[in-house]
mmCIF file of C-alpha atoms in Angstrom:
data_model
loop_
_atom_site.group_PDB
_atom_site.id
_atom_site.type_symbol
_atom_site.label_atom_id
_atom_site.label_comp_id
_atom_site.label_asym_id
_atom_site.label_seq_id
_atom_site.Cartn_x
_atom_site.Cartn_y
_atom_site.Cartn_z
ATOM 1 C CA MET A 1 74.457 95.086 59.918
ATOM 2 C CA THR A 2 76.205 93.679 61.764
ATOM 3 C CA ASP A 3 74.904 90.236 62.632
ATOM 4 C CA LEU A 4 74.551 90.633 66.793
ATOM 5 C CA ALA A 5 73.997 86.887 67.666
ATOM 6 C CA GLY A 6 76.546 85.830 65.531
ATOM 7 C CA GLU A 7 79.924 87.594 65.112
ATOM 8 C CA ALA A 8 81.861 90.361 67.652
ATOM 9 C CA LEU A 9 80.839 93.783 67.002
ATOM 10 C CA PHE A 10 82.385 95.254 64.327
ATOM 11 C CA GLY A 11 84.667 92.000 64.493
ATOM 12 C CA LEU A 12 87.015 93.511 67.390
ATOM 13 C CA PRO A 13 88.644 90.317 69.703
ATOM 14 C CA LEU A 14 85.338 91.679 72.220
ATOM 15 C CA PRO A 15 86.774 89.133 74.730
ATOM 16 C CA GLU A 16 90.894 90.546 75.401
ATOM 17 C CA ILE A 17 89.047 94.227 75.449
ATOM 18 C CA TRP A 18 86.265 92.728 78.545
ATOM 19 C CA PHE A 19 89.511 91.050 80.496
ATOM 20 C CA GLY A 20 91.028 94.437 79.850
ATOM 21 C CA LEU A 21 88.392 96.353 81.089
ATOM 22 C CA VAL A 22 87.822 94.265 83.911
ATOM 23 C CA PHE A 23 91.098 95.387 84.934
ATOM 24 C CA PHE A 24 91.533 98.519 84.298
ATOM 25 C CA VAL A 25 88.198 99.071 86.380
ATOM 26 C CA LEU A 26 89.343 97.529 89.227
ATOM 27 C CA GLY A 27 92.496 99.778 89.083
ATOM 28 C CA MET A 28 90.142 102.808 88.896
ATOM 29 C CA PHE A 29 88.899 101.750 92.988
ATOM 30 C CA LEU A 30 92.846 101.447 93.482
ATOM 31 C CA PHE A 31 93.836 104.090 92.164
ATOM 32 C CA LEU A 32 90.510 106.187 92.827
ATOM 33 C CA ASP A 33 89.398 105.089 96.416
ATOM 34 C CA GLY A 34 93.107 104.163 97.138
ATOM 35 C CA PHE A 35 93.912 107.551 98.294
ATOM 36 C CA ASP A 36 90.606 107.204 100.892
ATOM 37 C CA PHE A 37 92.747 104.110 102.315
ATOM 38 C CA GLY A 38 95.572 105.857 101.711
ATOM 39 C CA ILE A 39 94.021 108.868 103.936
ATOM 40 C CA GLY A 40 92.627 106.715 106.900
ATOM 41 C CA ILE A 41 96.010 104.647 107.635
ATOM 42 C CA LEU A 42 97.382 108.057 107.880
ATOM 43 C CA PHE A 43 95.127 109.221 110.649
ATOM 44 C CA ALA A 44 96.397 107.718 112.910
ATOM 45 C CA THR A 45 99.633 110.082 112.681
ATOM 46 C CA ARG A 46 97.869 112.691 114.225
ATOM 47 C CA GLU A 47 97.145 113.766 117.258
ATOM 48 C CA ASP A 48 95.610 116.714 116.936
ATOM 49 C CA ALA A 49 91.454 117.253 116.509
ATOM 50 C CA GLU A 50 91.697 120.493 113.646
ATOM 51 C CA GLU A 51 94.375 118.005 111.729
ATOM 52 C CA LYS A 52 91.701 115.055 111.898
ATOM 53 C CA GLU A 53 88.928 117.187 110.727
ATOM 54 C CA THR A 54 91.279 118.464 107.693
ATOM 55 C CA LEU A 55 91.816 114.254 106.853
ATOM 56 C CA LEU A 56 88.160 113.924 106.878
ATOM 57 C CA ALA A 57 86.923 116.647 105.024
ATOM 58 C CA ALA A 58 89.572 115.951 102.006
ATOM 59 C CA ILE A 59 88.437 112.861 101.417
ATOM 60 C CA GLY A 60 84.173 114.275 102.409
ATOM 61 C CA PRO A 61 83.157 114.938 98.655
ATOM 62 C CA PHE A 62 84.833 111.575 97.117
ATOM 63 C CA TRP A 63 85.640 108.335 99.108
ATOM 64 C CA ASP A 64 81.549 107.080 98.880
ATOM 65 C CA GLY A 65 82.039 107.793 94.684
ATOM 66 C CA ASN A 66 85.006 106.790 94.289
ATOM 67 C CA GLU A 67 83.444 103.330 95.243
ATOM 68 C CA VAL A 68 81.085 102.936 92.544
ATOM 69 C CA TRP A 69 84.293 101.887 91.032
ATOM 70 C CA LEU A 70 84.247 98.556 92.664
ATOM 71 C CA VAL A 71 80.427 98.217 92.363
ATOM 72 C CA VAL A 72 82.012 98.443 88.209
ATOM 73 C CA PHE A 73 84.371 95.752 88.282
ATOM 74 C CA GLY A 74 82.561 93.312 89.976
ATOM 75 C CA GLY A 75 79.011 94.124 87.569
ATOM 76 C CA ALA A 76 81.360 93.681 84.844
ATOM 77 C CA LEU A 77 83.403 90.722 85.780
ATOM 78 C CA PHE A 78 79.488 89.744 86.648
ATOM 79 C CA ALA A 79 78.142 90.048 83.323
ATOM 80 C CA ALA A 80 81.160 89.326 80.420
ATOM 81 C CA PHE A 81 82.672 85.774 82.696
ATOM 82 C CA PRO A 82 79.799 84.995 85.214
ATOM 83 C CA GLU A 83 81.424 81.486 85.513
ATOM 84 C CA VAL A 84 84.537 83.226 86.227
ATOM 85 C CA TYR A 85 82.333 84.865 89.037
ATOM 86 C CA ALA A 86 80.590 82.294 90.796
ATOM 87 C CA ASN A 87 84.263 80.646 91.528
ATOM 88 C CA LEU A 88 85.841 83.640 92.879
ATOM 89 C CA PHE A 89 83.398 83.978 95.091
ATOM 90 C CA SER A 90 82.373 80.679 95.637
ATOM 91 C CA ARG A 91 86.048 79.736 96.179
ATOM 92 C CA TYR A 92 86.763 83.272 98.506
ATOM 93 C CA TYR A 93 83.411 83.637 99.836
ATOM 94 C CA LEU A 94 85.115 84.647 103.535
ATOM 95 C CA LEU A 95 87.681 86.823 101.891
ATOM 96 C CA MET A 96 84.266 88.181 100.238
ATOM 97 C CA PHE A 97 82.594 88.611 103.111
ATOM 98 C CA ALA A 98 85.645 90.346 104.925
ATOM 99 C CA ILE A 99 86.414 93.401 102.735
ATOM 100 C CA LEU A 100 82.480 94.102 102.673
ATOM 101 C CA ALA A 101 83.059 94.316 106.628
ATOM 102 C CA ALA A 102 85.999 96.366 106.610
ATOM 103 C CA LEU A 103 84.453 98.931 103.219
ATOM 104 C CA GLY A 104 81.488 99.190 105.274
ATOM 105 C CA LEU A 105 83.659 99.825 109.108
ATOM 106 C CA ARG A 106 85.651 102.533 107.001
ATOM 107 C CA GLY A 107 82.394 104.278 105.586
ATOM 108 C CA LEU A 108 80.731 104.154 108.548
ATOM 109 C CA SER A 109 83.202 105.382 110.876
ATOM 110 C CA PRO A 110 83.822 108.787 109.211
ATOM 111 C CA GLU A 111 79.961 109.070 109.995
ATOM 112 C CA MET A 112 79.848 107.804 113.527
ATOM 113 C CA TYR A 113 83.417 109.720 114.235
ATOM 114 C CA GLU A 114 81.483 113.467 113.733
ATOM 115 C CA GLU A 115 78.339 112.045 116.225
ATOM 116 C CA ARG A 116 80.300 112.945 118.558
ATOM 117 C CA GLU A 117 82.813 115.685 121.077
ATOM 118 C CA ASP A 118 82.953 113.297 122.977
ATOM 119 C CA ASP A 119 86.931 111.993 123.410
ATOM 120 C CA GLN A 120 86.832 108.434 124.057
ATOM 121 C CA TRP A 121 83.968 108.302 121.380
ATOM 122 C CA ARG A 122 85.747 109.544 118.727
ATOM 123 C CA ARG A 123 89.392 107.636 119.845
ATOM 124 C CA TYR A 124 87.204 104.396 119.227
ATOM 125 C CA TRP A 125 86.013 105.661 116.035
ATOM 126 C CA GLY A 126 88.651 107.050 114.967
ATOM 127 C CA TYR A 127 90.261 103.475 115.726
ATOM 128 C CA ALA A 128 87.620 102.148 113.267
ATOM 129 C CA PHE A 129 88.845 103.478 110.214
ATOM 130 C CA VAL A 130 91.884 102.947 110.835
ATOM 131 C CA VAL A 131 91.827 99.689 110.360
ATOM 132 C CA GLY A 132 88.895 99.962 107.870
ATOM 133 C CA SER A 133 91.366 102.199 105.706
ATOM 134 C CA ALA A 134 94.107 99.646 106.015
ATOM 135 C CA LEU A 135 93.097 96.730 106.570
ATOM 136 C CA THR A 136 90.257 96.687 102.620
ATOM 137 C CA PRO A 137 93.559 96.757 100.606
ATOM 138 C CA PHE A 138 95.227 94.611 102.287
ATOM 139 C CA LEU A 139 92.492 92.303 101.915
ATOM 140 C CA LEU A 140 92.311 93.332 98.351
ATOM 141 C CA GLY A 141 96.081 92.122 97.350
ATOM 142 C CA VAL A 142 95.290 88.785 98.738
ATOM 143 C CA PHE A 143 92.548 88.417 96.513
ATOM 144 C CA ALA A 144 94.031 89.725 93.421
ATOM 145 C CA ILE A 145 97.495 87.960 94.009
ATOM 146 C CA ASN A 146 95.092 84.577 95.268
ATOM 147 C CA TRP A 147 93.290 84.984 91.899
ATOM 148 C CA LEU A 148 96.340 85.361 89.682
ATOM 149 C CA THR A 149 97.662 82.497 91.581
ATOM 150 C CA GLY A 150 94.453 79.916 91.846
ATOM 151 C CA VAL A 151 95.520 78.822 95.396
ATOM 152 C CA ALA A 152 93.293 77.549 96.941
ATOM 153 C CA GLY A 153 93.129 78.696 100.038
ATOM 154 C CA ILE A 154 92.452 82.335 101.535
ATOM 155 C CA VAL A 155 95.916 83.265 102.961
ATOM 156 C CA SER A 156 99.279 82.152 101.295
ATOM 157 C CA VAL A 157 102.906 84.185 101.426
ATOM 158 C CA PRO A 158 102.241 85.635 97.659
ATOM 159 C CA GLY A 159 99.100 86.793 99.012
ATOM 160 C CA VAL A 160 100.148 88.259 102.566
ATOM 161 C CA LEU A 161 103.166 90.085 100.627
ATOM 162 C CA GLY A 162 100.976 91.512 97.865
ATOM 163 C CA GLY A 163 98.029 92.811 100.017
ATOM 164 C CA LEU A 164 100.986 94.483 102.389
ATOM 165 C CA ALA A 165 101.849 95.973 99.068
ATOM 166 C CA VAL A 166 98.652 97.508 98.098
ATOM 167 C CA VAL A 167 98.406 99.231 101.732
ATOM 168 C CA ALA A 168 101.591 100.891 101.221
ATOM 169 C CA LEU A 169 100.365 102.197 98.038
ATOM 170 C CA THR A 170 97.331 103.648 98.967
ATOM 171 C CA VAL A 171 99.417 105.298 101.667
ATOM 172 C CA ALA A 172 101.764 106.691 99.118
ATOM 173 C CA ASP A 173 98.903 107.775 97.142
ATOM 174 C CA GLY A 174 96.807 109.095 100.348
ATOM 175 C CA ALA A 175 99.923 111.328 101.095
ATOM 176 C CA ALA A 176 100.297 112.745 96.908
ATOM 177 C CA PHE A 177 96.388 113.632 97.281
ATOM 178 C CA LEU A 178 97.124 115.158 100.693
ATOM 179 C CA GLY A 179 99.845 116.966 99.074
ATOM 180 C CA LEU A 180 97.314 118.875 96.704
ATOM 181 C CA LYS A 181 94.581 119.027 99.814
ATOM 182 C CA THR A 182 96.982 120.585 103.002
ATOM 183 C CA ARG A 183 99.647 123.088 103.986
ATOM 184 C CA GLY A 184 102.426 123.174 106.267
ATOM 185 C CA SER A 185 103.119 120.780 108.700
ATOM 186 C CA LEU A 186 100.228 117.979 107.887
ATOM 187 C CA ARG A 187 101.361 118.389 104.215
ATOM 188 C CA ASP A 188 105.173 118.110 105.349
ATOM 189 C CA ASP A 189 104.779 115.070 107.911
ATOM 190 C CA ALA A 190 102.439 113.076 104.513
ATOM 191 C CA SER A 191 104.806 113.387 102.152
ATOM 192 C CA ARG A 192 107.540 111.726 103.892
ATOM 193 C CA TYR A 193 104.812 108.678 104.747
ATOM 194 C CA GLY A 194 104.898 108.757 101.466
ATOM 195 C CA THR A 195 108.032 108.200 100.193
ATOM 196 C CA ARG A 196 108.851 105.859 102.733
ATOM 197 C CA ALA A 197 105.141 103.900 102.240
ATOM 198 C CA ALA A 198 106.956 104.366 98.011
ATOM 199 C CA VAL A 199 110.122 102.646 99.326
ATOM 200 C CA ALA A 200 108.421 99.816 101.109
ATOM 201 C CA TYR A 201 105.897 99.265 97.936
ATOM 202 C CA LEU A 202 108.632 98.913 95.660
ATOM 203 C CA GLY A 203 110.500 96.207 97.961
ATOM 204 C CA LEU A 204 107.271 94.253 98.637
ATOM 205 C CA VAL A 205 105.836 94.487 95.115
ATOM 206 C CA ALA A 206 109.312 92.681 94.456
ATOM 207 C CA LEU A 207 109.198 89.994 97.253
ATOM 208 C CA THR A 208 105.326 90.004 96.350
ATOM 209 C CA LEU A 209 107.009 88.593 92.430
ATOM 210 C CA VAL A 210 109.374 86.680 93.711
ATOM 211 C CA ALA A 211 106.899 84.613 95.853
ATOM 212 C CA VAL A 212 104.488 83.968 93.122
ATOM 213 C CA TYR A 213 107.568 82.584 90.556
ATOM 214 C CA VAL A 214 108.729 80.051 93.270
ATOM 215 C CA THR A 215 105.584 78.530 94.579
ATOM 216 C CA THR A 216 103.661 78.763 91.236
ATOM 217 C CA PRO A 217 105.876 77.449 88.780
ATOM 218 C CA ALA A 218 102.697 77.647 85.327
ATOM 219 C CA LEU A 219 103.552 81.373 85.707
ATOM 220 C CA GLN A 220 107.379 81.169 85.835
ATOM 221 C CA SER A 221 107.692 81.890 82.184
ATOM 222 C CA ALA A 222 105.173 85.034 82.164
ATOM 223 C CA LEU A 223 107.195 87.115 85.152
ATOM 224 C CA LEU A 224 110.447 86.983 83.475
ATOM 225 C CA SER A 225 108.519 88.087 79.213
ATOM 226 C CA LEU A 226 109.018 91.556 78.430
ATOM 227 C CA PRO A 227 105.586 93.250 79.285
ATOM 228 C CA VAL A 228 106.679 92.113 83.038
ATOM 229 C CA ILE A 229 110.120 92.736 83.261
ATOM 230 C CA ALA A 230 109.305 96.007 81.104
ATOM 231 C CA LEU A 231 106.417 97.164 84.168
ATOM 232 C CA VAL A 232 109.009 96.099 87.132
ATOM 233 C CA LEU A 233 110.881 98.210 85.543
ATOM 234 C CA LEU A 234 109.049 101.020 84.641
ATOM 235 C CA SER A 235 107.822 100.880 88.690
ATOM 236 C CA VAL A 236 111.271 101.662 89.224
ATOM 237 C CA ALA A 237 111.241 105.101 87.871
ATOM 238 C CA LEU A 238 107.276 105.831 88.899
ATOM 239 C CA VAL A 239 109.008 105.473 93.417
ATOM 240 C CA ALA A 240 112.328 108.144 91.632
ATOM 241 C CA GLY A 241 109.679 110.400 89.985
ATOM 242 C CA TYR A 242 107.653 109.591 93.467
ATOM 243 C CA VAL A 243 110.532 110.785 95.990
ATOM 244 C CA VAL A 244 111.843 113.924 93.394
ATOM 245 C CA ALA A 245 107.858 115.342 92.656
ATOM 246 C CA THR A 246 107.413 115.260 96.573
ATOM 247 C CA ARG A 247 110.649 116.644 97.896
ATOM 248 C CA ARG A 248 110.285 119.560 94.763
ATOM 249 C CA GLY A 249 106.597 120.416 96.389
ATOM 250 C CA GLU A 250 105.023 119.113 93.245
ATOM 251 C CA TYR A 251 102.261 116.904 94.284
ATOM 252 C CA LEU A 252 100.159 116.916 91.085
ATOM 253 C CA ALA A 253 102.858 114.825 89.314
ATOM 254 C CA ALA A 254 104.176 112.707 92.477
ATOM 255 C CA PHE A 255 99.869 111.604 92.100
ATOM 256 C CA ALA A 256 99.919 110.441 89.213
ATOM 257 C CA SER A 257 103.073 108.421 89.449
ATOM 258 C CA VAL A 258 100.753 107.243 91.813
ATOM 259 C CA GLY A 259 98.353 106.022 89.624
ATOM 260 C CA GLY A 260 100.943 105.265 87.311
ATOM 261 C CA LEU A 261 101.972 102.376 89.551
ATOM 262 C CA VAL A 262 98.760 101.177 90.605
ATOM 263 C CA PHE A 263 98.494 100.795 86.733
ATOM 264 C CA GLY A 264 101.429 98.889 85.717
ATOM 265 C CA LEU A 265 100.792 96.242 89.202
ATOM 266 C CA VAL A 266 96.717 96.068 87.942
ATOM 267 C CA THR A 267 98.412 95.585 83.968
ATOM 268 C CA VAL A 268 101.554 92.869 85.385
ATOM 269 C CA ILE A 269 98.394 91.476 87.317
ATOM 270 C CA ALA A 270 96.742 90.815 83.892
ATOM 271 C CA VAL A 271 99.384 90.568 81.630
ATOM 272 C CA THR A 272 100.275 87.427 84.028
ATOM 273 C CA MET A 273 97.137 85.918 84.094
ATOM 274 C CA PHE A 274 96.555 86.532 80.506
ATOM 275 C CA PRO A 275 95.236 84.367 78.441
ATOM 276 C CA ALA A 276 93.812 82.664 82.099
ATOM 277 C CA VAL A 277 90.679 84.278 83.336
ATOM 278 C CA ASP A 278 90.470 81.917 86.194
ATOM 279 C CA ARG A 279 93.730 79.633 86.467
ATOM 280 C CA ALA A 280 92.141 77.141 89.896
ATOM 281 C CA THR A 281 89.826 75.844 87.045
ATOM 282 C CA GLY A 282 92.425 76.255 84.173
ATOM 283 C CA LEU A 283 89.102 78.769 82.503
ATOM 284 C CA SER A 284 91.157 81.389 79.445
ATOM 285 C CA VAL A 285 89.686 84.456 78.184
ATOM 286 C CA SER A 286 87.853 82.569 74.964
ATOM 287 C CA GLU A 287 86.430 80.193 77.805
ATOM 288 C CA GLY A 288 84.791 82.567 80.296
ATOM 289 C CA ILE A 289 83.291 84.796 78.057
ATOM 290 C CA VAL A 290 79.545 84.892 77.878
ATOM 291 C CA SER A 291 77.521 84.575 74.669
ATOM 292 C CA THR A 292 78.438 86.690 71.282
ATOM 293 C CA LEU A 293 74.783 88.367 71.534
ATOM 294 C CA PRO A 294 74.995 89.718 75.238
ATOM 295 C CA LEU A 295 79.295 89.990 74.693
ATOM 296 C CA ASN A 296 77.642 93.393 71.531
ATOM 297 C CA LEU A 297 75.094 93.824 73.309
ATOM 298 C CA MET A 298 77.477 94.963 76.430
ATOM 299 C CA THR A 299 80.324 96.679 74.297
ATOM 300 C CA ILE A 300 77.740 99.634 72.686
ATOM 301 C CA MET A 301 76.140 99.435 76.691
ATOM 302 C CA MET A 302 79.775 100.210 78.154
ATOM 303 C CA ALA A 303 80.227 102.205 74.902
ATOM 304 C CA LEU A 304 78.026 105.004 75.751
ATOM 305 C CA LEU A 305 78.007 104.187 79.628
ATOM 306 C CA LEU A 306 81.630 105.153 80.323
ATOM 307 C CA PRO A 307 82.488 108.283 79.039
ATOM 308 C CA ILE A 308 79.725 109.613 80.885
ATOM 309 C CA VAL A 309 81.423 108.216 83.895
ATOM 310 C CA LEU A 310 84.362 109.397 83.548
ATOM 311 C CA SER A 311 82.822 112.858 82.668
ATOM 312 C CA TYR A 312 80.966 112.744 86.322
ATOM 313 C CA PHE A 313 84.157 111.931 87.875
ATOM 314 C CA GLY A 314 85.865 115.047 86.185
ATOM 315 C CA VAL A 315 83.588 117.753 87.354
ATOM 316 C CA LEU A 316 83.528 115.454 90.263
ATOM 317 C CA TYR A 317 87.832 116.180 91.579
ATOM 318 C CA SER A 318 87.728 119.814 89.831
ATOM 319 C CA VAL A 319 84.929 121.325 91.601
ATOM 320 C CA PHE A 320 86.548 120.451 94.460
ATOM 321 C CA SER A 321 90.055 120.822 93.774
ATOM 322 C CA GLY A 322 92.263 123.275 95.660
ATOM 323 C CA PRO A 323 93.296 123.131 99.235
ATOM 324 C CA ILE A 324 91.467 122.747 102.095
ATOM 325 C CA GLU A 325 89.791 125.939 103.572
ATOM 326 C CA SER A 326 90.622 126.489 107.647
ATOM 327 C CA GLY A 327 87.384 125.463 109.578
ATOM 328 C CA GLU A 328 85.816 122.644 106.440
ATOM 329 C CA THR A 329 85.328 119.230 107.983
ATOM 330 C CA TYR A 330 84.158 116.154 106.852
ATOM 331 C CA GLY A 331 80.155 117.136 106.828
#
């Protein structure tokens, strides 16, 4: 029988597995809540009240569930790498508060928007919805790149470029999801915005990597490694696939392409960062991981719970699949 307190469960490389799991969960959040953010940004392009209701109805059943992945990300980081969690939240606490405020604004705005039929009221909360939807992915991108580079301050050139790249990626994500949920001119307009956003993402992520290369010499060899180069080339192929799929009306393929882009970006960050888990303090994955006993217990719990969570989301998206029907609203 395995000694849970003395050795890793089944001899598995648990520190590396949990490092990968933390970034997998972050990728799930950026992919699934990403289309919510993207639709919120595209909300600014619509003037017709019925079309705005259609956009809200498209994300209504999903957005609060999608945010579970952010909670899981924070919980996994805290449980597996508590010192990293503490360092990040103390170093970037203002950024964390800003992310939470933007998320709160994004979540509150649709609820308030639906409270009254007054035009001025809806105009104000519509603007708030767009701001919250754009600001959240931008700040998350800033956080991810700052974590990678270990920069002490909040604002940096790579961080700002990374934030803009994530915003563009969420617009492409939202447009692809709208391709699955809407019809007619609304879907056509969203597709045009989506293809532009996907191309913009490719340019912005390239600029981000160049900025990281220039400003962080310690990461230069990692950025020129074969896995990172392969992931960059894969991203180019996925953007091309997104554009082609969108023009052909194959929106599920376009949505899958965005998923590949999201996980490709997260993987680039993880591969470039590894074996460090907090470059600012020089902490490696093996140094930052919790002791063996709690790690083994957490691994058992995660092995039991993660399939249940994934199954729940599978059922959720199956139940609410298909285009929005005429007259369907956010509530």
